[in-house]
PDB file of C-alpha atoms in Angstrom:
ATOM      1  CA  UNK S   1      55.416  -0.647 -91.490  1.00 47.00           C
ATOM      2  CA  UNK S   2      53.137   0.928 -94.126  1.00 54.00           C
ATOM      3  CA  UNK S   3      50.020   0.069 -92.141  1.00 53.00           C
ATOM      4  CA  UNK S   4      51.525   1.805 -89.092  1.00 51.00           C
ATOM      5  CA  UNK S   5      51.863   5.062 -91.072  1.00 53.00           C
ATOM      6  CA  UNK S   6      48.274   4.778 -92.283  1.00 44.00           C
ATOM      7  CA  UNK S   7      47.066   4.131 -88.735  1.00 44.00           C
ATOM      8  CA  UNK S   8      49.003   7.145 -87.377  1.00 43.00           C
ATOM      9  CA  UNK S   9      47.719   9.422 -90.159  1.00 45.00           C
ATOM     10  CA  UNK S  10      44.144   8.278 -89.592  1.00 42.00           C
ATOM     11  CA  UNK S  11      44.517   8.861 -85.843  1.00 43.00           C
ATOM     12  CA  UNK S  12      45.938  12.348 -86.421  1.00 43.00           C
ATOM     13  CA  UNK S  13      43.100  13.216 -88.807  1.00 42.00           C
ATOM     14  CA  UNK S  14      40.523  11.984 -86.287  1.00 37.00           C
ATOM     15  CA  UNK S  15      42.138  13.968 -83.463  1.00 41.00           C
ATOM     16  CA  UNK S  16      42.165  17.122 -85.603  1.00 41.00           C
ATOM     17  CA  UNK S  17      38.509  16.628 -86.478  1.00 40.00           C
ATOM     18  CA  UNK S  18      37.531  16.184 -82.819  1.00 38.00           C
ATOM     19  CA  UNK S  19      39.707  18.986 -81.402  1.00 40.00           C
ATOM     20  CA  UNK S  20      38.863  21.715 -83.896  1.00 37.00           C
ATOM     21  CA  UNK S  21      35.419  21.190 -85.458  1.00 38.00           C
ATOM     22  CA  UNK S  22      34.353  23.688 -88.100  1.00 38.00           C
ATOM     23  CA  UNK S  23      30.807  24.885 -88.666  1.00 37.00           C
ATOM     24  CA  UNK S  24      29.917  25.552 -92.277  1.00 36.00           C
ATOM     25  CA  UNK S  25      27.039  27.784 -93.206  1.00 34.00           C
ATOM     26  CA  UNK S  26      23.777  26.011 -93.904  1.00 34.00           C
ATOM     27  CA  UNK S  27      23.627  27.458 -97.417  1.00 37.00           C
ATOM     28  CA  UNK S  28      27.112  26.155 -98.282  1.00 41.00           C
ATOM     29  CA  UNK S  29      28.490  29.705 -98.403  1.00 56.00           C
ATOM     30  CA  UNK S  30      31.827  28.536 -97.084  1.00 73.00           C
ATOM     31  CA  UNK S  31      32.215  30.602 -93.886  1.00 84.00           C
ATOM     32  CA  UNK S  32      33.692  28.286 -91.284  1.00 86.00           C
ATOM     33  CA  UNK S  33      34.227  28.984 -87.602  1.00 87.00           C
ATOM     34  CA  UNK S  34      36.604  26.955 -85.483  1.00 86.00           C
ATOM     35  CA  UNK S  35      35.768  25.787 -82.838  1.00 87.00           C
ATOM     36  CA  UNK S  36      32.177  25.442 -84.025  1.00 80.00           C
ATOM     37  CA  UNK S  37      30.639  25.668 -80.536  1.00 88.00           C
ATOM     38  CA  UNK S  38      32.779  28.015 -78.442  1.00 90.00           C
ATOM     39  CA  UNK S  39      32.118  29.250 -74.935  1.00 89.00           C
ATOM     40  CA  UNK S  40      31.907  32.967 -74.152  1.00 89.00           C
ATOM     41  CA  UNK S  41      35.419  34.469 -74.008  1.00 88.00           C
ATOM     42  CA  UNK S  42      36.897  31.847 -76.390  1.00 88.00           C
ATOM     43  CA  UNK S  43      39.170  32.749 -79.310  1.00 90.00           C
ATOM     44  CA  UNK S  44      37.822  31.616 -82.683  1.00 91.00           C
ATOM     45  CA  UNK S  45      39.260  31.394 -86.196  1.00 91.00           C
ATOM     46  CA  UNK S  46      37.243  32.151 -89.323  1.00 89.00           C
ATOM     47  CA  UNK S  47      37.991  30.796 -92.819  1.00 89.00           C
ATOM     48  CA  UNK S  48      36.397  31.853 -96.103  1.00 87.00           C
ATOM     49  CA  UNK S  49      37.637  29.851 -99.119  1.00 86.00           C
ATOM     50  CA  UNK S  50      37.232  30.849-102.779  1.00 82.00           C
ATOM     51  CA  UNK S  51      36.907  34.585-102.222  1.00 81.00           C
ATOM     52  CA  UNK S  52      37.806  36.926-105.084  1.00 79.00           C
ATOM     53  CA  UNK S  53      39.208  39.576-102.729  1.00 83.00           C
ATOM     54  CA  UNK S  54      42.489  39.601-100.788  1.00 85.00           C
ATOM     55  CA  UNK S  55      40.901  41.009 -97.619  1.00 87.00           C
ATOM     56  CA  UNK S  56      37.434  41.103 -96.080  1.00 87.00           C
ATOM     57  CA  UNK S  57      35.665  41.861 -92.805  1.00 88.00           C
ATOM     58  CA  UNK S  58      33.466  39.413 -90.895  1.00 88.00           C
ATOM     59  CA  UNK S  59      30.760  40.815 -88.643  1.00 90.00           C
ATOM     60  CA  UNK S  60      28.785  39.083 -85.898  1.00 90.00           C
ATOM     61  CA  UNK S  61      27.039  40.140 -82.712  1.00 91.00           C
ATOM     62  CA  UNK S  62      28.901  37.316 -80.954  1.00 89.00           C
ATOM     63  CA  UNK S  63      32.373  38.816 -81.574  1.00 90.00           C
ATOM     64  CA  UNK S  64      34.067  41.495 -79.475  1.00 89.00           C
ATOM     65  CA  UNK S  65      34.995  43.350 -82.662  1.00 87.00           C
ATOM     66  CA  UNK S  66      34.829  42.966 -86.421  1.00 88.00           C
ATOM     67  CA  UNK S  67      37.173  40.292 -87.770  1.00 87.00           C
ATOM     68  CA  UNK S  68      39.750  41.368 -90.358  1.00 89.00           C
ATOM     69  CA  UNK S  69      40.281  38.501 -92.782  1.00 87.00           C
ATOM     70  CA  UNK S  70      43.400  38.295 -94.920  1.00 87.00           C
ATOM     71  CA  UNK S  71      44.699  35.936 -97.546  1.00 86.00           C
ATOM     72  CA  UNK S  72      46.350  32.733 -96.257  1.00 79.00           C
ATOM     73  CA  UNK S  73      49.350  31.736 -98.350  1.00 66.00           C
ATOM     74  CA  UNK S  74      48.864  27.969 -98.182  1.00 71.00           C
ATOM     75  CA  UNK S  75      45.406  27.576 -99.745  1.00 76.00           C
ATOM     76  CA  UNK S  76      44.211  31.018-100.780  1.00 77.00           C
ATOM     77  CA  UNK S  77      41.407  31.195 -98.201  1.00 85.00           C
ATOM     78  CA  UNK S  78      40.765  34.316 -96.174  1.00 88.00           C
ATOM     79  CA  UNK S  79      41.574  33.742 -92.499  1.00 89.00           C
ATOM     80  CA  UNK S  80      41.120  35.838 -89.345  1.00 90.00           C
ATOM     81  CA  UNK S  81      40.733  35.513 -85.576  1.00 90.00           C
ATOM     82  CA  UNK S  82      38.535  37.104 -82.953  1.00 89.00           C
ATOM     83  CA  UNK S  83      37.157  36.450 -79.506  1.00 91.00           C
ATOM     84  CA  UNK S  84      33.593  35.645 -78.544  1.00 90.00           C
ATOM     85  CA  UNK S  85      32.266  38.321 -76.193  1.00 89.00           C
ATOM     86  CA  UNK S  86      32.338  37.114 -72.609  1.00 87.00           C
ATOM     87  CA  UNK S  87      28.907  38.643 -71.985  1.00 87.00           C
ATOM     88  CA  UNK S  88      27.174  36.872 -74.895  1.00 88.00           C
ATOM     89  CA  UNK S  89      24.337  34.472 -74.090  1.00 88.00           C
ATOM     90  CA  UNK S  90      24.044  30.952 -75.463  1.00 88.00           C
ATOM     91  CA  UNK S  91      22.539  30.612 -78.915  1.00 90.00           C
ATOM     92  CA  UNK S  92      23.207  30.801 -82.645  1.00 90.00           C
ATOM     93  CA  UNK S  93      24.610  34.023 -84.116  1.00 91.00           C
ATOM     94  CA  UNK S  94      24.923  34.997 -87.779  1.00 89.00           C
ATOM     95  CA  UNK S  95      28.378  35.669 -89.239  1.00 89.00           C
ATOM     96  CA  UNK S  96      28.371  37.885 -92.337  1.00 89.00           C
ATOM     97  CA  UNK S  97      31.295  38.337 -94.738  1.00 88.00           C
ATOM     98  CA  UNK S  98      31.224  40.504 -97.844  1.00 83.00           C
ATOM     99  CA  UNK S  99      33.528  38.884-100.376  1.00 80.00           C
ATOM    100  CA  UNK S 100      33.755  41.167-103.380  1.00 76.00           C
ATOM    101  CA  UNK S 101      30.226  41.663-104.709  1.00 78.00           C
ATOM    102  CA  UNK S 102      28.956  38.508-103.007  1.00 81.00           C
ATOM    103  CA  UNK S 103      27.837  38.264 -99.374  1.00 83.00           C
ATOM    104  CA  UNK S 104      28.494  35.064 -97.479  1.00 86.00           C
ATOM    105  CA  UNK S 105      26.836  34.004 -94.282  1.00 87.00           C
ATOM    106  CA  UNK S 106      27.560  31.427 -91.642  1.00 87.00           C
ATOM    107  CA  UNK S 107      26.602  30.765 -88.051  1.00 87.00           C
ATOM    108  CA  UNK S 108      28.387  30.402 -84.762  1.00 89.00           C
ATOM    109  CA  UNK S 109      26.715  28.600 -81.880  1.00 89.00           C
ATOM    110  CA  UNK S 110      27.775  29.790 -78.438  1.00 89.00           C
ATOM    111  CA  UNK S 111      27.382  27.342 -75.560  1.00 86.00           C
ATOM    112  CA  UNK S 112      27.620  28.737 -72.017  1.00 77.00           C
ATOM    113  CA  UNK S 113      28.083  25.252 -70.554  1.00 73.00           C
ATOM    114  CA  UNK S 114      31.429  24.843 -72.287  1.00 59.00           C
ATOM    115  CA  UNK S 115      34.192  26.682 -70.554  1.00 53.00           C
ATOM    116  CA  UNK S 116      37.031  28.567 -72.181  1.00 49.00           C
ATOM    117  CA  UNK S 117      40.519  27.285 -71.438  1.00 51.00           C
ATOM    118  CA  UNK S 118      41.663  27.722 -67.836  1.00 51.00           C
ATOM    119  CA  UNK S 119      44.480  30.044 -68.734  1.00 52.00           C
ATOM    120  CA  UNK S 120      43.750  33.774 -68.636  1.00 52.00           C
ATOM    121  CA  UNK S 121      43.577  35.613 -71.930  1.00 56.00           C
ATOM    122  CA  UNK S 122      44.083  39.249 -72.837  1.00 60.00           C
ATOM    123  CA  UNK S 123      41.139  41.526 -73.535  1.00 57.00           C
ATOM    124  CA  UNK S 124      40.619  43.032 -76.981  1.00 58.00           C
ATOM    125  CA  UNK S 125      40.856  46.535 -75.519  1.00 57.00           C
ATOM    126  CA  UNK S 126      42.283  47.902 -72.264  1.00 57.00           C
ATOM    127  CA  UNK S 127      40.095  47.212 -69.269  1.00 58.00           C
ATOM    128  CA  UNK S 128      41.985  49.137 -66.595  1.00 58.00           C
ATOM    129  CA  UNK S 129      44.755  51.133 -68.254  1.00 58.00           C
ATOM    130  CA  UNK S 130      47.742  52.029 -66.106  1.00 64.00           C
ATOM    131  CA  UNK S 131      48.261  55.664 -65.144  1.00 62.00           C
ATOM    132  CA  UNK S 132      51.614  56.056 -66.893  1.00 63.00           C
ATOM    133  CA  UNK S 133      53.935  58.993 -67.347  1.00 60.00           C
ATOM    134  CA  UNK S 134      55.333  61.615 -65.084  1.00 58.00           C
ATOM    135  CA  UNK S 135      58.897  60.316 -65.026  1.00 62.00           C
ATOM    136  CA  UNK S 136      60.704  61.407 -61.874  1.00 63.00           C
ATOM    137  CA  UNK S 137      57.787  63.531 -60.714  1.00 63.00           C
ATOM    138  CA  UNK S 138      55.348  60.600 -60.584  1.00 62.00           C
ATOM    139  CA  UNK S 139      56.014  60.025 -56.877  1.00 65.00           C
ATOM    140  CA  UNK S 140      55.336  63.704 -56.092  1.00 63.00           C
ATOM    141  CA  UNK S 141      52.109  63.677 -58.068  1.00 62.00           C
ATOM    142  CA  UNK S 142      50.961  60.464 -56.375  1.00 63.00           C
ATOM    143  CA  UNK S 143      51.510  61.819 -52.852  1.00 63.00           C
ATOM    144  CA  UNK S 144      50.087  65.268 -53.576  1.00 57.00           C
ATOM    145  CA  UNK S 145      53.369  67.085 -52.836  1.00 55.00           C
ATOM    146  CA  UNK S 146      53.732  68.014 -56.504  1.00 50.00           C
ATOM    147  CA  UNK S 147      50.690  70.300 -56.351  1.00 54.00           C
ATOM    148  CA  UNK S 148      52.104  72.178 -53.380  1.00 53.00           C
ATOM    149  CA  UNK S 149      55.437  72.687 -55.143  1.00 52.00           C
ATOM    150  CA  UNK S 150      53.642  73.996 -58.248  1.00 56.00           C
ATOM    151  CA  UNK S 151      51.423  76.399 -56.302  1.00 61.00           C
ATOM    152  CA  UNK S 152      54.268  78.243 -54.563  1.00 68.00           C
ATOM    153  CA  UNK S 153      55.846  81.200 -56.387  1.00 75.00           C
ATOM    154  CA  UNK S 154      59.650  81.568 -56.546  1.00 80.00           C
ATOM    155  CA  UNK S 155      61.066  83.235 -53.428  1.00 86.00           C
ATOM    156  CA  UNK S 156      63.791  85.812 -52.905  1.00 91.00           C
ATOM    157  CA  UNK S 157      66.533  83.169 -52.981  1.00 91.00           C
ATOM    158  CA  UNK S 158      65.407  81.989 -56.405  1.00 91.00           C
ATOM    159  CA  UNK S 159      65.310  85.547 -57.728  1.00 93.00           C
ATOM    160  CA  UNK S 160      68.812  86.379 -56.455  1.00 95.00           C
ATOM    161  CA  UNK S 161      70.224  83.126 -57.855  1.00 95.00           C
ATOM    162  CA  UNK S 162      68.676  83.855 -61.261  1.00 94.00           C
ATOM    163  CA  UNK S 163      70.070  87.399 -61.347  1.00 95.00           C
ATOM    164  CA  UNK S 164      73.581  86.218 -60.360  1.00 97.00           C
ATOM    165  CA  UNK S 165      73.573  83.551 -63.105  1.00 96.00           C
ATOM    166  CA  UNK S 166      72.319  86.075 -65.687  1.00 96.00           C
ATOM    167  CA  UNK S 167      75.069  88.515 -64.653  1.00 97.00           C
ATOM    168  CA  UNK S 168      77.771  85.842 -64.974  1.00 97.00           C
ATOM    169  CA  UNK S 169      76.475  84.917 -68.425  1.00 96.00           C
ATOM    170  CA  UNK S 170      76.491  88.586 -69.526  1.00 96.00           C
ATOM    171  CA  UNK S 171      80.096  89.058 -68.319  1.00 96.00           C
ATOM    172  CA  UNK S 172      81.189  85.868 -70.124  1.00 95.00           C
ATOM    173  CA  UNK S 173      79.628  87.050 -73.393  1.00 95.00           C
ATOM    174  CA  UNK S 174      81.228  90.504 -73.039  1.00 94.00           C
ATOM    175  CA  UNK S 175      84.689  89.041 -72.344  1.00 93.00           C
ATOM    176  CA  UNK S 176      84.416  86.688 -75.299  1.00 92.00           C
ATOM    177  CA  UNK S 177      83.441  89.467 -77.680  1.00 90.00           C
ATOM    178  CA  UNK S 178      86.345  91.658 -76.436  1.00 90.00           C
ATOM    179  CA  UNK S 179      88.775  88.764 -76.950  1.00 87.00           C
ATOM    180  CA  UNK S 180      87.553  88.060 -80.458  1.00 85.00           C
ATOM    181  CA  UNK S 181      87.906  91.757 -81.437  1.00 84.00           C
ATOM    182  CA  UNK S 182      91.441  91.927 -80.066  1.00 81.00           C
ATOM    183  CA  UNK S 183      92.454  88.809 -82.014  1.00 78.00           C
ATOM    184  CA  UNK S 184      90.970  90.173 -85.209  1.00 68.00           C
ATOM    185  CA  UNK S 185      93.113  93.396 -85.080  1.00 56.00           C
ATOM    186  CA  UNK S 186      96.446  91.620 -84.462  1.00 48.00           C
TER     187      UNK S 186
END
């Protein structure tokens, strides 16, 4: 039964090595990118072990944006994720990380022949943001009726209604003040 465990562990290690290869920098700087040869539009993970800082930023022309690296609890390496730009051409791109007072460099090789996973992924920033807001008036604004309603001035009916409501409010305030004075003298 012991040999079965060893066989399963060896198989799992081999599968992990084949499914998520890591590219180390040629100078042994320790910047690794996984997967090592991504296609444009693929998500990648960066790891920087033995850094003296708790956070860092990785920069590469291949990434959609700078990669914020933070401390991983399990081994103390800095870890972060980004996406390879979908418009990037095939080739090797430098990855630079400033770790304290020491700069580290690595490379990422983009291969256009490899395809990103078939499932759609979200963009790093909005591509076509939705026209939101408006609440209950959104339908009026969309049909153009809202502009007509805003351009018309209040008519005579609106003016008379406003004056009647103001008069009722004034009478209510006057009656309340008379009542409170009469209660105060009793």
